[in-house]
Amino acid sequence: MGLDNENPTLFEKSEERTVSEKDLDDNEAEEFDSREIFDLIRGITDPEHPLSLEELRVVDQSLIEVEDSINTVKVLFTPTIPHCSMATLIGLSIKVRLLWCLPPRFKISVTITPGTHASEHAINKQLDDKERVAAALENTHLSTVLNKCISTA
C-alpha cells in the first residue's frame, strides 16, 4: 500500500521564539498563549513522512485558540489531503502531546479545520471521546506509533 500523499507541499518553518528575561522569571505565573501551544505541537512528525506537522502546514499558530482564564485550548489541524487516512492518528498525536504537557486544568479540543477532510465529523467525534482516546493509548501498536510521532516534538 502506498502513501496517501506521496509528494506533500512543504512550507517554511517559523522562527524560534526568543526568550525574554520575563519568560525566565519563575516567580511570576505566565498565561499560556497560542505560540506556546504551537511550539509544543509544531515538531510532531507526520506518520507517513519524516516531516513535521509545521513543515506540512497541518498545524498553524493562527488556528490555535487559548483562553487561559477559562482553561481552554482549541487546536484546528488541516490534513494535507481531503482523504488522509492518517488524520485520526495526527489529531490523536496533537491531543496526547498537549495532554502530557499542559496542566490538567485545561480542556483540550483538537478538531479538523472545517471543510478540509471528507470524514471530519467522524474523526472529530473520535478525538473528543475521552474513552476512545484512553483506549487508543492502551493499544500497544498505536501507542508505539504515537510515541514515535511525538518524540521528536
PDB file of C-alpha atoms in Angstrom:
ATOM      1  CA  MET A   1       0.000   0.000   0.000  1.00  0.00           C
ATOM      2  CA  GLY A   2       1.391   3.417  -0.982  1.00  0.00           C
ATOM      3  CA  LEU A   3       1.379   6.703   0.826  1.00  0.00           C
ATOM      4  CA  ASP A   4      -1.768   8.840   0.884  1.00  0.00           C
ATOM      5  CA  ASN A   5       0.197  11.899  -0.212  1.00  0.00           C
ATOM      6  CA  GLU A   6       3.474  10.882  -1.844  1.00  0.00           C
ATOM      7  CA  ASN A   7       4.652  14.433  -2.633  1.00  0.00           C
ATOM      8  CA  PRO A   8       3.326  16.787   0.043  1.00  0.00           C
ATOM      9  CA  THR A   9       3.825  20.522  -0.270  1.00  0.00           C
ATOM     10  CA  LEU A  10       6.471  21.763   2.163  1.00  0.00           C
ATOM     11  CA  PHE A  11       6.306  25.089   3.955  1.00  0.00           C
ATOM     12  CA  GLU A  12       8.950  27.150   5.717  1.00  0.00           C
ATOM     13  CA  LYS A  13       9.282  26.751   9.472  1.00  0.00           C
ATOM     14  CA  SER A  14       8.581  29.688  11.783  1.00  0.00           C
ATOM     15  CA  GLU A  15      11.372  31.463  13.597  1.00  0.00           C
ATOM     16  CA  GLU A  16      12.184  30.073  17.015  1.00  0.00           C
ATOM     17  CA  ARG A  17      10.652  32.171  19.759  1.00  0.00           C
ATOM     18  CA  THR A  18      13.107  34.354  21.638  1.00  0.00           C
ATOM     19  CA  VAL A  19      13.110  34.028  25.401  1.00  0.00           C
ATOM     20  CA  SER A  20      12.970  37.245  27.388  1.00  0.00           C
ATOM     21  CA  GLU A  21      14.034  37.932  30.994  1.00  0.00           C
ATOM     22  CA  LYS A  22      10.342  37.932  31.928  1.00  0.00           C
ATOM     23  CA  ASP A  23       9.984  34.411  30.479  1.00  0.00           C
ATOM     24  CA  LEU A  24      12.790  33.235  32.748  1.00  0.00           C
ATOM     25  CA  ASP A  25      11.234  34.668  35.934  1.00  0.00           C
ATOM     26  CA  ASP A  26       9.944  31.597  37.784  1.00  0.00           C
ATOM     27  CA  ASN A  27       8.156  33.708  40.392  1.00  0.00           C
ATOM     28  CA  GLU A  28       5.598  35.124  38.009  1.00  0.00           C
ATOM     29  CA  ALA A  29       2.756  32.988  36.666  1.00  0.00           C
ATOM     30  CA  GLU A  30       2.510  33.448  32.937  1.00  0.00           C
ATOM     31  CA  GLU A  31      -0.559  32.755  30.844  1.00  0.00           C
ATOM     32  CA  PHE A  32      -0.397  30.208  28.070  1.00  0.00           C
ATOM     33  CA  ASP A  33      -0.770  31.641  24.574  1.00  0.00           C
ATOM     34  CA  SER A  34      -1.207  30.280  21.058  1.00  0.00           C
ATOM     35  CA  ARG A  35       2.530  30.481  20.337  1.00  0.00           C
ATOM     36  CA  GLU A  36       3.358  28.331  23.350  1.00  0.00           C
ATOM     37  CA  ILE A  37       0.827  25.700  22.262  1.00  0.00           C
ATOM     38  CA  PHE A  38       2.144  25.877  18.691  1.00  0.00           C
ATOM     39  CA  ASP A  39       5.690  25.337  19.970  1.00  0.00           C
ATOM     40  CA  LEU A  40       4.528  22.185  21.768  1.00  0.00           C
ATOM     41  CA  ILE A  41       2.984  20.610  18.646  1.00  0.00           C
ATOM     42  CA  ARG A  42       4.889  22.022  15.674  1.00  0.00           C
ATOM     43  CA  GLY A  43       7.615  19.361  15.786  1.00  0.00           C
ATOM     44  CA  ILE A  44       5.283  16.352  15.877  1.00  0.00           C
ATOM     45  CA  THR A  45       6.117  14.256  12.833  1.00  0.00           C
ATOM     46  CA  ASP A  46       3.694  13.027  10.232  1.00  0.00           C
ATOM     47  CA  PRO A  47       3.111   9.247  10.493  1.00  0.00           C
ATOM     48  CA  GLU A  48       3.905   8.780   6.765  1.00  0.00           C
ATOM     49  CA  HIS A  49       6.760  11.232   6.252  1.00  0.00           C
ATOM     50  CA  PRO A  50       9.818  12.279   8.274  1.00  0.00           C
ATOM     51  CA  LEU A  51       8.415  15.814   8.223  1.00  0.00           C
ATOM     52  CA  SER A  52       6.960  17.932  10.995  1.00  0.00           C
ATOM     53  CA  LEU A  53       3.316  18.972  11.121  1.00  0.00           C
ATOM     54  CA  GLU A  54       4.561  22.558  10.829  1.00  0.00           C
ATOM     55  CA  GLU A  55       6.517  21.818   7.622  1.00  0.00           C
ATOM     56  CA  LEU A  56       3.367  20.267   6.127  1.00  0.00           C
ATOM     57  CA  ARG A  57       1.264  23.150   7.491  1.00  0.00           C
ATOM     58  CA  VAL A  58      -1.005  20.645   9.205  1.00  0.00           C
ATOM     59  CA  VAL A  59      -0.719  22.902  12.259  1.00  0.00           C
ATOM     60  CA  ASP A  60      -0.520  26.676  12.160  1.00  0.00           C
ATOM     61  CA  GLN A  61      -0.386  29.158  15.020  1.00  0.00           C
ATOM     62  CA  SER A  62      -3.307  31.108  13.536  1.00  0.00           C
ATOM     63  CA  LEU A  63      -5.539  28.044  14.049  1.00  0.00           C
ATOM     64  CA  ILE A  64      -4.865  27.779  17.790  1.00  0.00           C
ATOM     65  CA  GLU A  65      -7.061  29.480  20.356  1.00  0.00           C
ATOM     66  CA  VAL A  66      -6.118  29.661  24.028  1.00  0.00           C
ATOM     67  CA  GLU A  67      -8.248  31.122  26.788  1.00  0.00           C
ATOM     68  CA  ASP A  68      -6.088  30.681  29.852  1.00  0.00           C
ATOM     69  CA  SER A  69      -8.625  32.364  32.152  1.00  0.00           C
ATOM     70  CA  ILE A  70     -11.227  29.683  31.396  1.00  0.00           C
ATOM     71  CA  ASN A  71      -8.713  26.847  30.910  1.00  0.00           C
ATOM     72  CA  THR A  72      -9.424  26.023  27.264  1.00  0.00           C
ATOM     73  CA  VAL A  73      -7.142  25.195  24.365  1.00  0.00           C
ATOM     74  CA  LYS A  74      -8.618  24.701  20.896  1.00  0.00           C
ATOM     75  CA  VAL A  75      -6.473  23.446  18.042  1.00  0.00           C
ATOM     76  CA  LEU A  76      -7.619  23.104  14.453  1.00  0.00           C
ATOM     77  CA  PHE A  77      -5.443  20.976  12.208  1.00  0.00           C
ATOM     78  CA  THR A  78      -5.521  20.657   8.437  1.00  0.00           C
ATOM     79  CA  PRO A  79      -4.737  17.298   6.797  1.00  0.00           C
ATOM     80  CA  THR A  80      -2.628  17.582   3.643  1.00  0.00           C
ATOM     81  CA  ILE A  81      -5.332  15.923   1.512  1.00  0.00           C
ATOM     82  CA  PRO A  82      -9.132  15.539   1.961  1.00  0.00           C
ATOM     83  CA  HIS A  83      -8.999  11.733   2.242  1.00  0.00           C
ATOM     84  CA  CYS A  84      -5.944  11.440   4.512  1.00  0.00           C
ATOM     85  CA  SER A  85      -6.150   8.067   6.264  1.00  0.00           C
ATOM     86  CA  MET A  86      -3.768   9.312   8.967  1.00  0.00           C
ATOM     87  CA  ALA A  87      -5.956  12.244  10.097  1.00  0.00           C
ATOM     88  CA  THR A  88      -7.198  10.491  13.241  1.00  0.00           C
ATOM     89  CA  LEU A  89      -3.660   9.487  14.209  1.00  0.00           C
ATOM     90  CA  ILE A  90      -2.395  13.025  13.602  1.00  0.00           C
ATOM     91  CA  GLY A  91      -5.192  14.513  15.709  1.00  0.00           C
ATOM     92  CA  LEU A  92      -4.511  11.966  18.427  1.00  0.00           C
ATOM     93  CA  SER A  93      -0.796  12.838  18.386  1.00  0.00           C
ATOM     94  CA  ILE A  94      -1.614  16.514  18.876  1.00  0.00           C
ATOM     95  CA  LYS A  95      -4.103  15.785  21.650  1.00  0.00           C
ATOM     96  CA  VAL A  96      -1.790  13.390  23.513  1.00  0.00           C
ATOM     97  CA  ARG A  97       1.162  15.795  23.312  1.00  0.00           C
ATOM     98  CA  LEU A  98      -0.969  18.551  24.839  1.00  0.00           C
ATOM     99  CA  LEU A  99      -2.424  16.233  27.498  1.00  0.00           C
ATOM    100  CA  TRP A 100       1.122  15.280  28.518  1.00  0.00           C
ATOM    101  CA  CYS A 101       2.500  18.839  28.504  1.00  0.00           C
ATOM    102  CA  LEU A 102      -0.273  21.084  29.787  1.00  0.00           C
ATOM    103  CA  PRO A 103      -1.596  21.340  33.339  1.00  0.00           C
ATOM    104  CA  PRO A 104      -4.648  19.114  33.881  1.00  0.00           C
ATOM    105  CA  ARG A 105      -6.859  22.198  34.387  1.00  0.00           C
ATOM    106  CA  PHE A 106      -7.089  22.645  30.616  1.00  0.00           C
ATOM    107  CA  LYS A 107      -9.909  21.300  28.477  1.00  0.00           C
ATOM    108  CA  ILE A 108      -8.222  20.449  25.186  1.00  0.00           C
ATOM    109  CA  SER A 109     -10.135  20.383  21.923  1.00  0.00           C
ATOM    110  CA  VAL A 110      -8.416  19.106  18.774  1.00  0.00           C
ATOM    111  CA  THR A 111     -10.500  19.146  15.602  1.00  0.00           C
ATOM    112  CA  ILE A 112     -10.071  19.176  11.856  1.00  0.00           C
ATOM    113  CA  THR A 113     -10.270  22.547  10.153  1.00  0.00           C
ATOM    114  CA  PRO A 114     -13.840  22.685   8.765  1.00  0.00           C
ATOM    115  CA  GLY A 115     -14.138  21.621   5.135  1.00  0.00           C
ATOM    116  CA  THR A 116     -10.650  20.099   4.835  1.00  0.00           C
ATOM    117  CA  HIS A 117     -11.377  16.371   5.256  1.00  0.00           C
ATOM    118  CA  ALA A 118     -14.044  14.045   3.879  1.00  0.00           C
ATOM    119  CA  SER A 119     -14.624  12.411   7.302  1.00  0.00           C
ATOM    120  CA  GLU A 120     -14.082  15.416   9.554  1.00  0.00           C
ATOM    121  CA  HIS A 121     -17.261  14.906  11.617  1.00  0.00           C
ATOM    122  CA  ALA A 122     -16.485  11.255  12.449  1.00  0.00           C
ATOM    123  CA  ILE A 123     -12.837  11.996  13.240  1.00  0.00           C
ATOM    124  CA  ASN A 124     -13.720  14.995  15.421  1.00  0.00           C
ATOM    125  CA  LYS A 125     -16.179  12.818  17.328  1.00  0.00           C
ATOM    126  CA  GLN A 126     -13.443  10.214  17.967  1.00  0.00           C
ATOM    127  CA  LEU A 127     -10.937  12.838  19.114  1.00  0.00           C
ATOM    128  CA  ASP A 128     -13.496  14.336  21.513  1.00  0.00           C
ATOM    129  CA  ASP A 129     -14.340  10.973  23.114  1.00  0.00           C
ATOM    130  CA  LYS A 130     -12.230  10.535  26.282  1.00  0.00           C
ATOM    131  CA  GLU A 131     -12.827   6.775  26.422  1.00  0.00           C
ATOM    132  CA  ARG A 132     -11.703   6.264  22.817  1.00  0.00           C
ATOM    133  CA  VAL A 133      -8.581   8.356  23.386  1.00  0.00           C
ATOM    134  CA  ALA A 134      -7.781   6.350  26.541  1.00  0.00           C
ATOM    135  CA  ALA A 135      -8.377   3.062  24.691  1.00  0.00           C
ATOM    136  CA  ALA A 136      -6.081   4.180  21.868  1.00  0.00           C
ATOM    137  CA  LEU A 137      -3.313   4.869  24.385  1.00  0.00           C
ATOM    138  CA  GLU A 138      -3.697   1.363  25.814  1.00  0.00           C
ATOM    139  CA  ASN A 139      -3.211  -0.200  22.366  1.00  0.00           C
ATOM    140  CA  THR A 140       0.464  -1.180  22.246  1.00  0.00           C
ATOM    141  CA  HIS A 141       0.928  -0.767  18.488  1.00  0.00           C
ATOM    142  CA  LEU A 142      -0.906   2.567  18.364  1.00  0.00           C
ATOM    143  CA  SER A 143       0.946   3.813  21.423  1.00  0.00           C
ATOM    144  CA  THR A 144       4.281   2.967  19.765  1.00  0.00           C
ATOM    145  CA  VAL A 145       3.331   4.900  16.616  1.00  0.00           C
ATOM    146  CA  LEU A 146       2.130   7.884  18.685  1.00  0.00           C
ATOM    147  CA  ASN A 147       5.333   7.925  20.726  1.00  0.00           C
ATOM    148  CA  LYS A 148       7.381   7.910  17.520  1.00  0.00           C
ATOM    149  CA  CYS A 149       5.450  10.892  16.128  1.00  0.00           C
ATOM    150  CA  ILE A 150       5.609  12.834  19.376  1.00  0.00           C
ATOM    151  CA  SER A 151       9.182  12.002  20.425  1.00  0.00           C
ATOM    152  CA  THR A 152      10.735  14.483  18.016  1.00  0.00           C
ATOM    153  CA  ALA A 153       8.434  17.344  19.030  1.00  0.00           C
TER     154      ALA A 153
END
